[in-house]
Coordinates of C-alpha atoms in Angstrom, one line a residue:
Chain K
X632 CA -0.3 0.0 0.1
X633 CA 1.9 3.5 -1.2
X634 CA 1.0 6.4 0.3
X635 CA -1.2 4.4 2.9
X636 CA -0.9 4.9 6.7
X637 CA -0.9 1.2 6.4
X638 CA -2.2 -1.0 9.2
X639 CA -3.9 0.9 12.2
X640 CA -5.6 0.1 15.2
X641 CA -8.5 1.9 16.6
X642 CA -9.0 2.7 20.2
X643 CA -11.7 3.2 22.7
X644 CA -11.2 6.0 25.0
X645 CA -13.1 6.3 27.9
X646 CA -14.7 9.6 29.4
X647 CA -15.8 9.0 32.8
X648 CA -16.9 13.4 33.5
X649 CA -20.3 13.7 33.0
X650 CA -21.0 15.7 29.9
X651 CA -24.6 17.9 29.8
X652 CA -25.7 17.9 26.7
X653 CA -27.7 20.8 24.8
X654 CA -31.1 18.8 25.1
X655 CA -30.2 19.6 28.6
X656 CA -29.7 15.2 29.2
X657 CA -27.0 14.5 31.3
X658 CA -24.8 11.3 30.2
X659 CA -22.6 10.6 33.4
X660 CA -20.1 8.7 31.0
X661 CA -19.4 8.1 27.3
X662 CA -16.7 6.4 25.4
X663 CA -15.5 7.6 22.0
X664 CA -14.0 5.7 19.3
X665 CA -10.9 7.1 17.8
X666 CA -8.2 6.6 15.3
X667 CA -4.7 8.5 15.1
X668 CA -2.0 8.4 12.5
X669 CA 1.1 10.1 12.4
X670 CA 2.7 11.3 15.6
X671 CA 2.3 14.7 17.5
X672 CA 5.6 16.8 18.0
X673 CA 6.8 17.4 21.0
X674 CA 5.3 21.0 20.9
X675 CA 2.1 18.7 19.7
X676 CA 1.5 22.0 17.6
X677 CA 0.6 20.0 14.7
X678 CA -2.4 17.9 15.2
X679 CA -5.5 18.2 12.9
X680 CA -8.8 16.8 13.8
X681 CA -10.9 15.2 11.4
X682 CA -14.8 15.8 12.2
X683 CA -16.7 12.8 10.3
X684 CA -20.1 13.6 8.0
X685 CA -23.5 12.1 8.5
X686 CA -22.4 8.2 8.3
X687 CA -18.2 8.6 8.7
X688 CA -16.6 7.1 11.4
X689 CA -13.3 7.0 13.6
X690 CA -11.7 5.1 10.4
X691 CA -10.6 7.5 8.5
X692 CA -7.4 6.4 6.5
X693 CA -5.1 3.0 6.2
X694 CA -7.1 -0.9 7.1
X695 CA -7.8 -2.4 9.4
X696 CA -6.3 -5.7 8.4
X697 CA -4.3 -6.7 5.3
X698 CA -7.0 -7.9 3.1
X699 CA -9.9 -5.3 3.7
X700 CA -11.7 -4.3 0.7
X701 CA -11.7 -0.6 1.5
X702 CA -9.2 1.6 3.7
X703 CA -10.8 4.1 5.5
X704 CA -13.0 6.7 4.5
X705 CA -11.0 9.5 3.0
X706 CA -7.5 7.6 2.5
X707 CA -7.3 9.5 -0.4
X708 CA -7.0 13.0 1.2
X709 CA -5.0 11.1 4.5
X710 CA -1.2 9.4 4.5
X711 CA 2.2 10.0 3.6
X712 CA 3.1 12.6 1.1
X713 CA -1.2 12.9 0.7
X714 CA -2.5 16.5 1.5
X715 CA -3.1 15.9 4.4
X716 CA 0.6 14.6 5.2
X717 CA 0.9 12.1 8.3
X718 CA 4.4 12.5 7.5
X719 CA 3.9 15.8 9.2
X720 CA 0.8 16.3 10.9
X721 CA -1.1 13.7 14.0
X722 CA -3.9 13.4 12.9
X723 CA -7.0 11.9 14.9
X724 CA -10.6 10.5 13.9
X725 CA -13.0 9.6 16.1
X726 CA -16.7 8.5 15.6
X727 CA -18.9 11.0 17.2
X728 CA -21.0 10.6 20.2
X729 CA -24.2 9.0 19.0
X730 CA -22.5 7.4 16.4
X731 CA -22.8 3.1 16.1
X732 CA -19.3 2.4 15.6
X733 CA -17.8 1.9 19.1
X734 CA -18.4 5.5 20.6
X735 CA -21.1 5.6 22.7
X736 CA -24.6 5.9 20.9
X737 CA -28.0 4.6 20.9
X738 CA -27.2 1.1 20.3
X739 CA -24.2 0.9 23.4
X740 CA -25.5 -0.6 27.0
X741 CA -26.9 1.8 29.3
X742 CA -24.9 1.0 32.3
X743 CA -27.8 2.0 34.4
X744 CA -30.3 -1.0 32.7
X745 CA -27.8 -3.3 31.7
X746 CA -29.6 -2.6 28.2
X747 CA -29.6 -0.3 24.8
X748 CA -30.3 3.2 25.1
X749 CA -32.3 2.7 22.1
X750 CA -35.5 5.6 23.1
X751 CA -33.9 6.7 25.8
X752 CA -30.6 7.7 24.1
X753 CA -30.5 11.8 24.0
X754 CA -30.2 14.0 20.7
X755 CA -26.6 15.6 20.6
X756 CA -25.9 18.6 18.6
X757 CA -22.8 19.9 16.6
X758 CA -22.1 22.0 19.7
X759 CA -22.2 18.7 22.1
X760 CA -19.5 16.5 19.8
X761 CA -17.4 20.1 19.8
X762 CA -17.3 19.6 23.8
X763 CA -16.4 16.0 23.5
X764 CA -13.8 16.9 20.7
X765 CA -12.0 19.3 22.8
X766 CA -12.0 16.8 25.9
X767 CA -10.3 14.0 23.3
X768 CA -7.8 17.0 22.8
X769 CA -7.2 17.4 26.0
X770 CA -6.6 13.9 26.5
X771 CA -4.0 14.2 23.7
X772 CA -2.6 17.2 25.8
X773 CA -3.4 19.3 22.7
X774 CA -3.8 22.9 23.4
X775 CA -4.4 23.9 19.7
X776 CA -5.4 21.8 16.7
X777 CA -3.0 22.8 13.7
X778 CA -6.6 22.5 11.9
X779 CA -10.0 20.8 12.5
X780 CA -11.1 19.7 9.1
X781 CA -14.7 18.3 7.9
X782 CA -16.8 17.7 4.9
X783 CA -20.5 18.9 4.6
X784 CA -21.5 18.0 8.9
X785 CA -17.9 17.8 9.4
X786 CA -18.0 21.4 7.9
X787 CA -20.4 22.4 10.8
X788 CA -18.3 20.8 13.2
X789 CA -15.1 22.9 12.2
X790 CA -17.2 25.8 12.0
X791 CA -18.8 25.2 15.3
X792 CA -14.9 25.0 16.8
X793 CA -13.5 27.8 15.8
X794 CA -16.7 29.9 17.6
X795 CA -16.8 27.8 20.9
X796 CA -12.7 27.5 21.1
X797 CA -11.7 30.2 19.2
X798 CA -8.2 30.2 20.5
X799 CA -7.7 26.1 20.2
X800 CA -7.9 26.5 16.2
X801 CA -5.7 27.5 14.1
X802 CA -7.3 26.7 10.9
X803 CA -10.5 25.5 9.9
X804 CA -11.3 23.6 6.7
X805 CA -14.8 24.1 6.0
X806 CA -15.8 21.5 2.7
X807 CA -18.7 21.5 0.8
X808 CA -20.6 22.5 4.0
X809 CA -23.3 25.2 4.9
X810 CA -24.2 27.4 7.3
X811 CA -27.4 26.2 8.5
X812 CA -29.5 23.8 6.3
X813 CA -32.4 24.9 4.1
X814 CA -36.2 24.1 4.3
X815 CA -35.4 22.1 2.0
X816 CA -32.5 20.3 3.4
X817 CA -34.2 19.4 6.2
X818 CA -37.4 18.1 4.3
X819 CA -35.4 15.9 2.8
X820 CA -34.0 14.7 6.2
X821 CA -37.8 14.3 7.9
X822 CA -38.2 12.1 5.0
X823 CA -35.3 9.9 5.3
X824 CA -36.2 10.3 9.6
X825 CA -39.7 9.2 8.0
X826 CA -39.1 6.5 6.4
X827 CA -36.9 4.9 9.9
X828 CA -39.8 6.1 11.8
X829 CA -42.5 4.6 10.2
X830 CA -41.4 1.1 9.5
X831 CA -42.8 -1.4 11.7
X832 CA -39.7 -2.9 13.1
X833 CA -38.6 0.7 14.3
X834 CA -40.2 -0.3 18.0
X835 CA -40.2 3.6 19.1
X836 CA -36.1 3.1 18.8
X837 CA -36.4 -0.1 21.0
X838 CA -35.7 -2.4 18.2
X839 CA -33.2 -4.2 20.0
X840 CA -34.8 -5.9 22.5
X841 CA -37.5 -7.5 19.7
X842 CA -33.9 -9.0 18.3
X843 CA -35.3 -7.2 14.7
X844 CA -33.9 -3.9 12.7
X845 CA -35.7 -1.7 10.7
X846 CA -33.9 -2.5 7.5
X847 CA -36.9 -1.5 5.4
X848 CA -36.6 2.3 6.8
X849 CA -32.8 2.6 6.9
X850 CA -32.9 1.6 3.5
X851 CA -35.2 3.3 1.9
X852 CA -34.0 6.6 3.7
X853 CA -30.0 5.9 2.6
X854 CA -31.6 5.5 -0.8
X855 CA -33.1 9.0 -0.9
X856 CA -29.9 10.1 0.6
X857 CA -27.4 9.1 -2.1
X858 CA -30.0 10.3 -4.5
X859 CA -29.3 13.6 -3.0
X860 CA -25.3 13.1 -3.0
X861 CA -24.9 12.8 -6.5
X862 CA -26.1 15.4 -9.5
X863 CA -28.2 15.0 -12.1
X864 CA -25.1 14.8 -14.7
X865 CA -23.2 12.5 -12.6
X866 CA -25.5 10.1 -12.1
X867 CA -26.9 10.7 -16.4
X868 CA -23.0 10.0 -17.0
X869 CA -22.6 7.1 -14.5
X870 CA -25.8 5.0 -15.3
X871 CA -28.0 6.7 -17.7
X872 CA -30.7 4.7 -18.9
X873 CA -28.6 1.4 -18.8
X874 CA -30.7 -1.9 -18.1
X875 CA -29.2 -4.7 -16.4
X876 CA -30.6 -7.1 -19.2
X877 CA -30.9 -4.9 -21.9
X878 CA -33.8 -4.8 -22.4
X879 CA -37.8 -4.0 -20.4
X880 CA -39.4 -6.3 -18.7
X881 CA -42.0 -4.8 -17.6
X882 CA -42.5 -5.6 -13.8
X883 CA -41.0 -4.6 -10.5
X884 CA -37.6 -6.2 -10.3
X885 CA -34.4 -4.2 -10.4
X886 CA -34.1 -3.2 -14.2
X887 CA -32.2 0.0 -14.7
X888 CA -28.6 0.5 -13.4
X889 CA -29.6 3.0 -11.1
X890 CA -32.0 1.4 -9.1
X891 CA -29.5 -1.5 -8.5
X892 CA -27.1 1.0 -7.3
X893 CA -29.3 2.6 -5.1
X894 CA -31.0 -0.9 -3.7
X895 CA -27.3 -2.3 -3.2
X896 CA -26.4 1.1 -1.1
X897 CA -29.2 1.2 1.0
X898 CA -28.8 -2.7 1.8
X899 CA -25.4 -2.1 2.3
X900 CA -25.6 0.8 4.7
X901 CA -28.9 -0.7 6.3
X902 CA -26.4 -4.1 7.2
X903 CA -24.0 -2.4 9.1
X904 CA -25.7 1.3 10.0
X905 CA -27.5 2.1 13.0
X906 CA -31.2 3.5 12.6
X907 CA -31.2 5.4 15.9
X908 CA -27.6 7.1 15.0
X909 CA -29.5 8.0 11.6
X910 CA -32.1 9.9 13.2
X911 CA -29.7 11.3 15.6
X912 CA -27.7 12.9 12.7
X913 CA -29.9 13.9 10.8
X914 CA -31.6 16.1 13.3
X915 CA -28.2 17.0 14.6
X916 CA -27.1 18.8 11.0
X917 CA -31.2 20.2 11.4
X918 CA -30.2 22.0 14.1
X919 CA -26.6 23.1 13.4
X920 CA -27.4 27.1 13.4
X921 CA -23.9 28.5 14.7
X922 CA -25.9 32.4 14.4
X923 CA -28.9 31.7 16.8
X924 CA -27.4 32.8 20.0
X925 CA -26.4 35.6 18.2
X926 CA -29.8 36.8 17.4
X927 CA -29.6 35.2 14.0
X928 CA -26.4 36.8 13.0
X929 CA -23.5 34.4 11.8
X930 CA -21.4 37.6 11.3
X931 CA -21.7 38.4 14.4
X932 CA -21.2 34.8 15.9
X933 CA -18.1 34.6 13.7
X934 CA -15.9 37.9 15.0
X935 CA -15.4 35.7 17.8
X936 CA -13.5 33.5 16.1
X937 CA -9.6 33.7 15.7
X938 CA -9.0 30.4 13.4
X939 CA -8.2 31.2 9.7
X940 CA -10.1 29.7 7.2
X941 CA -10.4 27.6 3.6
X942 CA -13.9 27.0 2.7
X943 CA -14.6 24.8 0.0
X944 CA -17.2 23.6 -2.4
X945 CA -18.6 21.9 -5.5
X946 CA -19.9 23.0 -8.6
X947 CA -22.7 20.2 -9.0
X948 CA -23.6 19.5 -5.7
X949 CA -26.8 21.1 -4.9
X950 CA -27.7 19.1 -1.3
X951 CA -24.9 22.0 -0.3
X952 CA -24.7 24.1 -2.8
X953 CA -21.7 26.5 -3.5
X954 CA -24.1 29.2 -2.9
X955 CA -24.0 27.7 1.0
X956 CA -20.2 27.8 1.1
X957 CA -20.3 31.3 0.1
X958 CA -22.9 32.4 2.5
X959 CA -19.8 31.5 4.9
X960 CA -17.3 33.0 3.0
X961 CA -19.5 36.3 3.3
X962 CA -20.4 36.1 6.7
X963 CA -16.6 35.1 7.3
X964 CA -15.3 38.5 5.2
X965 CA -18.0 40.8 7.0
X966 CA -16.4 39.8 10.2
X967 CA -13.1 40.3 9.1
X968 CA -12.0 36.6 9.4
X969 CA -9.0 35.6 7.1
X970 CA -10.7 33.3 4.5
X971 CA -9.7 31.9 1.5
X972 CA -12.3 29.9 -1.0
X973 CA -12.6 27.8 -3.8
X974 CA -15.6 26.2 -5.6
X975 CA -14.1 22.9 -7.6
X976 CA -15.4 22.0 -10.9
X977 CA -17.2 19.0 -10.4
X978 CA -19.7 16.3 -11.7
X979 CA -19.6 14.2 -8.5
X980 CA -22.3 16.4 -6.7
X981 CA -21.9 16.3 -2.7
X982 CA -20.1 13.1 -2.7
X983 CA -16.9 15.0 -4.6
X984 CA -15.9 16.2 -1.2
X985 CA -14.5 12.7 -0.7
X986 CA -13.9 11.7 -4.4
X987 CA -9.6 12.3 -5.9
X988 CA -9.5 15.3 -7.8
X989 CA -6.3 17.4 -8.6
X990 CA -7.8 21.0 -8.4
X991 CA -9.2 19.6 -5.3
X992 CA -6.6 18.0 -3.7
X993 CA -4.1 20.7 -4.8
X994 CA -5.7 23.9 -3.2
X995 CA -5.7 21.3 0.1
X996 CA -2.3 20.5 -0.3
X997 CA -0.9 24.2 -0.7
X998 CA -2.9 25.3 2.4
X999 CA -1.7 22.3 4.7
X1000 CA 1.5 23.6 3.1
X1001 CA 0.6 26.6 4.6
X1002 CA -0.3 25.2 7.8
X1003 CA 2.8 22.9 8.1
X1004 CA 5.1 26.2 7.6
X1005 CA 3.8 27.9 10.5
X1006 CA 3.6 24.6 12.9
X1007 CA 7.4 24.2 12.2
X1008 CA 7.0 20.8 10.6
Chain M
X578 CA 15.5 32.1 -8.5
X579 CA 19.1 34.4 -8.9
X580 CA 20.1 36.4 -6.4
X581 CA 18.0 40.1 -6.5
X582 CA 20.8 42.8 -7.8
X583 CA 20.1 45.2 -5.3
X584 CA 19.9 48.6 -5.3
X585 CA 18.8 49.6 -1.7
X586 CA 17.2 52.1 -2.0
X587 CA 14.2 50.2 -4.2
X588 CA 11.9 48.3 -1.9
X589 CA 11.1 45.8 -5.0
X590 CA 14.5 44.0 -3.9
X591 CA 13.1 43.4 0.3
X592 CA 11.5 40.4 -1.3
X593 CA 11.5 37.6 -3.2
X594 CA 9.1 38.2 -5.6
X595 CA 9.8 40.6 -8.1
X596 CA 6.4 42.8 -9.8
X597 CA 5.8 43.7 -13.2
X598 CA 6.4 47.1 -13.6
X599 CA 3.1 48.3 -13.6
X600 CA 2.4 46.1 -10.4
X601 CA 5.6 48.0 -9.0
X602 CA 3.7 51.7 -9.9
X603 CA 0.5 50.2 -8.0
X604 CA 2.1 49.2 -5.2
X605 CA 4.0 52.4 -5.1
X606 CA 1.3 54.2 -4.3
X607 CA -0.7 51.7 -1.0
X608 CA 0.4 53.2 2.1
X609 CA 1.7 50.8 4.9
X610 CA -0.9 48.8 6.2
X611 CA -3.0 49.8 4.1
X612 CA -6.1 46.9 3.1
X613 CA -6.1 46.2 -0.2
X614 CA -8.2 44.0 -2.6
X615 CA -7.0 42.6 -5.7
X616 CA -8.9 41.8 -8.1
X617 CA -8.1 39.2 -10.9
X618 CA -4.9 38.8 -8.8
X619 CA -3.8 35.9 -10.5
X620 CA -0.8 34.1 -8.4
X621 CA -1.2 36.5 -5.9
X622 CA 2.3 38.1 -6.2
X623 CA 1.2 41.5 -5.7
X624 CA -0.7 41.4 -2.8
X625 CA 2.6 38.4 -1.8
X626 CA 4.7 41.5 -2.2
X627 CA 2.8 44.0 0.0
X628 CA 2.0 41.5 2.6
X629 CA 6.1 41.2 3.3
X630 CA 6.9 45.0 1.9
X631 CA 4.2 47.3 3.3
X632 CA 2.5 44.7 5.8
X633 CA -1.0 45.3 3.3
X634 CA -3.9 43.3 4.6
X635 CA -4.6 41.9 1.5
X636 CA -7.5 39.6 -0.4
X637 CA -7.9 39.0 -3.9
X638 CA -10.5 37.8 -6.0
X639 CA -9.3 35.0 -9.1
X640 CA -11.3 33.1 -11.8
X641 CA -8.6 30.2 -12.5
X642 CA -8.3 27.4 -9.9
X643 CA -4.6 27.0 -10.2
X644 CA -4.2 30.6 -9.3
X645 CA -6.1 30.5 -7.1
X646 CA -3.6 27.5 -5.9
X647 CA -0.4 29.6 -5.9
X648 CA -2.4 32.5 -4.1
X649 CA -2.4 29.8 -1.6
X650 CA 0.9 28.4 -1.1
X651 CA 2.0 31.5 -0.8
X652 CA 0.0 32.5 1.9
X653 CA -2.5 35.1 0.6
X654 CA -6.2 34.8 1.2
X655 CA -8.1 34.2 -1.7
X656 CA -11.4 34.6 -3.1
X657 CA -12.7 31.8 -6.1
X658 CA -14.7 33.8 -7.9
X659 CA -15.8 35.6 -11.3
X660 CA -15.4 38.7 -11.6
X661 CA -18.2 39.9 -13.6
X662 CA -20.7 38.3 -10.8
X663 CA -20.1 41.4 -9.0
X664 CA -18.1 41.8 -5.4
X665 CA -21.3 41.1 -4.0
X666 CA -18.8 39.3 -1.3
X667 CA -17.6 42.8 0.0
X668 CA -19.4 45.3 2.3
X669 CA -19.5 49.0 1.1
X670 CA -15.9 50.8 2.0
X671 CA -14.3 47.3 3.3
X672 CA -10.9 48.4 1.8
X673 CA -8.9 51.1 1.4
X674 CA -7.4 50.1 -2.1
X675 CA -9.0 48.1 -4.9
X676 CA -6.5 47.5 -7.7
X677 CA -7.6 45.6 -11.0
X678 CA -4.4 45.0 -13.3
X679 CA -4.7 44.5 -16.8
X680 CA -8.0 43.1 -16.6
X681 CA -10.6 45.7 -17.4
X682 CA -10.1 45.7 -21.2
X683 CA -11.4 41.6 -21.2
X684 CA -14.4 42.2 -18.6
X685 CA -18.2 43.0 -20.1
X686 CA -19.2 45.2 -17.6
X687 CA -16.3 48.1 -17.5
X688 CA -18.9 50.6 -15.4
X689 CA -20.1 47.8 -13.5
X690 CA -16.6 46.8 -12.0
X691 CA -15.2 50.5 -11.7
X692 CA -18.9 51.2 -9.6
X693 CA -18.0 47.9 -7.5
X694 CA -14.4 48.7 -6.8
X695 CA -15.3 52.6 -5.4
X696 CA -18.1 51.1 -3.2
X697 CA -16.0 48.4 -1.7
X698 CA -12.9 51.0 -1.3
X699 CA -12.1 54.0 -1.5
X700 CA -9.1 54.2 -3.9
X701 CA -9.4 52.5 -7.1
X702 CA -5.7 51.6 -9.3
X703 CA -6.7 50.3 -12.8
X704 CA -3.5 49.0 -15.2
X705 CA -4.5 49.0 -19.0
X706 CA -3.0 48.9 -22.3
X707 CA -3.4 52.0 -24.0
X708 CA -4.7 51.6 -27.4
X709 CA -3.5 55.4 -28.2
X710 CA 0.0 53.8 -28.4
X711 CA 1.2 55.2 -31.8
X712 CA 2.2 51.3 -32.9
X713 CA -1.8 50.4 -32.4
X714 CA -2.3 53.4 -34.2
X715 CA 0.2 52.8 -36.9
X716 CA -0.8 49.6 -37.8
X717 CA -4.4 50.8 -38.0
X718 CA -3.3 53.3 -40.4
X719 CA -1.6 50.4 -42.3
X720 CA -4.9 48.3 -42.3
X721 CA -4.1 45.7 -39.5
X722 CA -5.3 44.9 -35.9
X723 CA -2.6 46.1 -33.4
X724 CA -0.7 42.9 -32.0
X725 CA 1.8 44.6 -29.2
X726 CA 3.1 43.6 -26.4
X727 CA 0.8 45.3 -24.6
X728 CA -1.8 43.5 -26.7
X729 CA -0.1 40.2 -27.7
X730 CA -3.9 38.7 -29.6
X731 CA -4.4 38.3 -32.7
X732 CA -7.9 39.4 -33.3
X733 CA -9.9 36.4 -33.7
X734 CA -8.3 34.8 -30.1
X735 CA -8.3 37.8 -28.1
X736 CA -10.1 38.0 -24.6
X737 CA -9.9 42.0 -25.0
X738 CA -13.5 43.5 -25.9
X739 CA -13.2 46.7 -24.1
X740 CA -9.9 49.0 -25.7
X741 CA -9.5 52.1 -24.4
X742 CA -7.2 55.0 -24.5
X743 CA -6.0 57.3 -21.7
X744 CA -8.7 60.0 -22.6
X745 CA -11.2 57.7 -22.8
X746 CA -11.0 56.2 -19.9
X747 CA -10.7 59.4 -17.8
X748 CA -13.7 60.3 -19.7
X749 CA -15.7 57.1 -18.4
X750 CA -14.4 58.2 -14.7
X751 CA -16.2 61.4 -15.3
X752 CA -19.3 60.1 -16.6
X753 CA -19.1 57.4 -13.9
X754 CA -18.7 60.5 -11.0
X755 CA -15.2 59.7 -10.4
X756 CA -11.7 61.5 -11.3
X757 CA -7.8 60.4 -12.2
X758 CA -6.1 61.3 -8.8
X759 CA -3.3 60.0 -10.8
X760 CA -1.7 58.4 -13.5
X761 CA 1.6 56.7 -14.6
X762 CA 1.9 55.8 -18.0
X763 CA 4.4 53.5 -19.3
X764 CA 6.6 52.0 -22.2
X765 CA 8.1 48.5 -22.1
X766 CA 8.5 49.4 -18.1
X767 CA 9.9 53.1 -18.5
X768 CA 8.0 56.1 -17.2
X769 CA 6.7 58.2 -20.5
X770 CA 5.8 61.9 -19.5
X771 CA 6.0 63.4 -23.2
X772 CA 2.8 62.6 -25.0
X773 CA 1.7 59.8 -23.0
X774 CA -1.1 59.0 -24.9
X775 CA 0.9 58.4 -28.4
X776 CA 3.7 57.2 -26.7
X777 CA 3.0 55.0 -23.2
X778 CA 2.0 51.6 -24.3
X779 CA 0.4 50.7 -20.8
X780 CA -1.5 53.1 -17.9
X781 CA -1.3 53.1 -14.4
X782 CA -4.5 54.9 -12.9
X783 CA -5.6 55.8 -9.9
X784 CA -9.4 57.3 -9.1
X785 CA -11.5 58.2 -6.1
X786 CA -15.0 59.3 -6.1
X787 CA -15.5 63.4 -7.3

């Protein structure tokens, strides 16, 4: 594996200090699943936090076993000699609180009852994640991140970091994100949630004790999501009207390639992802609105930030469109913050932020070089 | 990069970035510590020079993604955007200086961008090829479209659509309620003071609201 961080071993870190969440609920303790790549330097100045999006997790780069089919979800971006260069930076990926990849979440056992939390697990907001990530930084002795980086919902976390802990973030890289969701975006999330909530196997969120999962709902939610993560052109380029068997079958079985793709993605997702986590993540997206506590004024919110910003969007992304990124840029400019912005030409829609693309990676590499120079690595 | 040949009084040699003659004239007009918006900033060389030599707080606007990358490499803040869509990112009066070098002749909405420059900034600095330069006049006279050092394109492949002379430009400023507050005219990098509209190939104009 060239340019790979190689075989990585996740670690589970226990946090025994209670955390008071935005919803009013206090969790007495929680675990976070984490992976790290590269070495933390003596000054502890070269740490980069990777915040994941809706269905992401701690496994960002490398492989767990030689024979893993696929590496971590952002392996194209992170590794020795890659834009986020692990020869220079110490990179941390985590599974956020409420996740389903080892961090405490709805499918975890509630120590109070010895049963899965299920419906009793509280909703978690982006600001709550930032709080848990700050404790994670403390765990590693990191006073200030060289950068907090994220795409989509991950970008929202990077943005939130600069407002909640201005002095702890040197740079925020906010990719394919938005300052808050539009009605249309919330609407998509709600259709996804309704698919899960109305699945007879959902059992009010306590499906674990019935030995079932709301697979149909989760599958539909994911299929809908995938449509919005691709662009019309990108989908047309990849699938067009291609038929699996080359002719019409006059029925409802899989005929078009796009149907096959979406059903496959939906099936795969419903095999490993927890429905309650999906609900929680979409609500975190919907609630995100950092200007809310500043009278709806994002500029006022960002005046507190000290970080420098790189904002990136992709031309064919309509779920988190360039116009939404430009809103962030405008607010940062109005708040007199340092910001650079790039709008990358791509047919890959929202998914473009996860893909390898020379202009996109060149900009990331150039920006990361600048950070490396600042922190002397 | 070769070692700079230094004359201690010339600030352009204090830094690794060597400026084009028109950009050097612009840089000379920018006051230390000023805020500068560079429209069509290319690889960010002017802003890098200004940051190093005049402690200017600058930001560029650039349409070409590779140039955006080059700016970022230099540590220059840059917004990837098309000037034709205006300067909606920027609030009124955000900058001391707004620079537009060798771009205006290729823009569709010249009046629009000049107005925008003095909306977001106090002082506009613009450079453009002087169509009144004698070589251009001569080529027209002998029946050809001008091709020269400052206008290096053939008529069929030129991005330039709005040529003007020094006098034309001043006229437009007046129409827009603006005035030329300083001007340097160059030919092959040297200042031309005698018959500038005939002998100068490149104009560097500072303008402000009336």
